[in-house]
mmCIF file of C-alpha atoms in Angstrom:
data_model
loop_
_atom_site.group_PDB
_atom_site.id
_atom_site.type_symbol
_atom_site.label_atom_id
_atom_site.label_comp_id
_atom_site.label_asym_id
_atom_site.label_seq_id
_atom_site.Cartn_x
_atom_site.Cartn_y
_atom_site.Cartn_z
ATOM 1 C CA UNK A 1 -71.434 -74.161 -52.263
ATOM 2 C CA UNK A 2 -72.480 -71.804 -55.041
ATOM 3 C CA UNK A 3 -71.643 -68.113 -54.725
ATOM 4 C CA UNK A 4 -74.350 -65.617 -55.686
ATOM 5 C CA UNK A 5 -72.423 -63.247 -57.963
ATOM 6 C CA UNK A 6 -75.303 -60.772 -58.079
ATOM 7 C CA UNK A 7 -75.192 -60.410 -54.312
ATOM 8 C CA UNK A 8 -71.457 -59.746 -54.441
ATOM 9 C CA UNK A 9 -71.521 -57.447 -57.472
ATOM 10 C CA UNK A 10 -74.541 -55.324 -56.502
ATOM 11 C CA UNK A 11 -72.747 -53.097 -53.951
ATOM 12 C CA UNK A 12 -69.960 -52.421 -56.451
ATOM 13 C CA UNK A 13 -72.456 -51.628 -59.213
ATOM 14 C CA UNK A 14 -74.421 -49.306 -56.936
ATOM 15 C CA UNK A 15 -71.278 -47.514 -55.765
ATOM 16 C CA UNK A 16 -70.074 -47.032 -59.336
ATOM 17 C CA UNK A 17 -73.474 -45.704 -60.425
ATOM 18 C CA UNK A 18 -73.680 -43.288 -57.480
ATOM 19 C CA UNK A 19 -70.155 -42.074 -58.156
ATOM 20 C CA UNK A 20 -70.878 -41.591 -61.866
ATOM 21 C CA UNK A 21 -74.076 -39.661 -61.170
ATOM 22 C CA UNK A 22 -72.512 -37.485 -58.454
ATOM 23 C CA UNK A 23 -69.615 -36.584 -60.736
ATOM 24 C CA UNK A 24 -71.742 -36.150 -63.859
ATOM 25 C CA UNK A 25 -69.696 -38.872 -65.532
ATOM 26 C CA UNK A 26 -72.402 -41.434 -66.219
ATOM 27 C CA UNK A 27 -72.034 -41.441 -70.011
ATOM 28 C CA UNK A 28 -68.239 -41.624 -69.846
ATOM 29 C CA UNK A 29 -68.245 -44.488 -67.367
ATOM 30 C CA UNK A 30 -70.933 -46.354 -69.308
ATOM 31 C CA UNK A 31 -68.893 -46.030 -72.507
ATOM 32 C CA UNK A 32 -65.748 -47.156 -70.692
ATOM 33 C CA UNK A 33 -67.533 -50.095 -69.079
ATOM 34 C CA UNK A 34 -68.783 -51.307 -72.447
ATOM 35 C CA UNK A 35 -65.258 -51.129 -73.843
ATOM 36 C CA UNK A 36 -63.760 -53.065 -70.902
ATOM 37 C CA UNK A 37 -66.519 -55.674 -71.035
ATOM 38 C CA UNK A 38 -66.034 -56.102 -74.781
ATOM 39 C CA UNK A 39 -62.340 -56.758 -74.168
ATOM 40 C CA UNK A 40 -63.166 -59.341 -71.506
ATOM 41 C CA UNK A 41 -65.873 -61.042 -73.549
ATOM 42 C CA UNK A 42 -63.704 -61.263 -76.654
ATOM 43 C CA UNK A 43 -60.562 -62.513 -74.940
ATOM 44 C CA UNK A 44 -60.649 -65.686 -72.913
ATOM 45 C CA UNK A 45 -56.904 -65.263 -72.410
ATOM 46 C CA UNK A 46 -57.432 -61.906 -70.729
ATOM 47 C CA UNK A 47 -60.069 -63.416 -68.437
ATOM 48 C CA UNK A 48 -57.775 -66.309 -67.554
ATOM 49 C CA UNK A 49 -54.936 -63.908 -66.836
ATOM 50 C CA UNK A 50 -57.018 -61.657 -64.578
ATOM 51 C CA UNK A 51 -58.559 -64.585 -62.714
ATOM 52 C CA UNK A 52 -55.292 -66.476 -62.261
ATOM 53 C CA UNK A 53 -54.496 -66.585 -58.521
ATOM 54 C CA UNK A 54 -50.796 -67.211 -59.195
ATOM 55 C CA UNK A 55 -50.363 -63.845 -60.925
ATOM 56 C CA UNK A 56 -49.904 -61.065 -58.381
ATOM 57 C CA UNK A 57 -52.248 -58.113 -58.091
ATOM 58 C CA UNK A 58 -49.408 -55.749 -58.957
ATOM 59 C CA UNK A 59 -48.721 -57.547 -62.240
ATOM 60 C CA UNK A 60 -52.436 -57.562 -63.095
ATOM 61 C CA UNK A 61 -52.764 -53.861 -62.259
ATOM 62 C CA UNK A 62 -49.714 -52.937 -64.335
ATOM 63 C CA UNK A 63 -51.084 -54.925 -67.282
ATOM 64 C CA UNK A 64 -54.543 -53.325 -66.990
ATOM 65 C CA UNK A 65 -53.007 -49.850 -66.773
ATOM 66 C CA UNK A 66 -50.923 -50.524 -69.876
ATOM 67 C CA UNK A 67 -53.903 -51.953 -71.732
ATOM 68 C CA UNK A 68 -56.563 -49.391 -70.820
ATOM 69 C CA UNK A 69 -54.907 -46.146 -69.669
ATOM 70 C CA UNK A 70 -55.264 -44.497 -73.076
ATOM 71 C CA UNK A 71 -58.681 -46.042 -73.803
ATOM 72 C CA UNK A 72 -60.792 -45.329 -70.719
ATOM 73 C CA UNK A 73 -61.169 -42.524 -68.199
ATOM 74 C CA UNK A 74 -59.250 -42.366 -64.948
ATOM 75 C CA UNK A 75 -62.346 -43.038 -62.836
ATOM 76 C CA UNK A 76 -63.186 -46.241 -64.655
ATOM 77 C CA UNK A 77 -59.568 -47.352 -64.575
ATOM 78 C CA UNK A 78 -59.420 -46.738 -60.821
ATOM 79 C CA UNK A 79 -62.578 -48.807 -60.392
ATOM 80 C CA UNK A 80 -61.115 -51.740 -62.335
ATOM 81 C CA UNK A 81 -57.905 -51.498 -60.302
ATOM 82 C CA UNK A 82 -59.977 -51.471 -57.110
ATOM 83 C CA UNK A 83 -61.644 -54.708 -58.200
ATOM 84 C CA UNK A 84 -58.202 -56.221 -58.723
ATOM 85 C CA UNK A 85 -57.056 -55.026 -55.283
ATOM 86 C CA UNK A 86 -60.105 -56.555 -53.637
ATOM 87 C CA UNK A 87 -59.779 -59.780 -55.623
ATOM 88 C CA UNK A 88 -63.152 -59.130 -57.248
ATOM 89 C CA UNK A 89 -62.112 -58.698 -60.867
ATOM 90 C CA UNK A 90 -63.978 -61.913 -61.640
ATOM 91 C CA UNK A 91 -67.326 -60.170 -60.969
ATOM 92 C CA UNK A 92 -66.732 -57.308 -63.408
ATOM 93 C CA UNK A 93 -69.008 -58.842 -66.031
ATOM 94 C CA UNK A 94 -71.844 -58.916 -63.469
ATOM 95 C CA UNK A 95 -71.570 -55.251 -62.530
#
């Protein structure tokens, strides 16, 4: 059974866009998203780490905080951490 990633990622993308527009943070979040996606696309090890079911959410969140806290805004970081909490980090590239 194939999962439709667009169907799963659309609500997250819409929520992030609405949040960014409501808080006048669209440019910041877009810039942050590009940076995070570039990290993911350039590092297969990072993708493997984040998608590894054996590694706990807390370890993943701590790693992401350490990696991105000084590179992206708090709102974008919270969104990425939310995806980790909901076990949806694997759809980040589709958002």
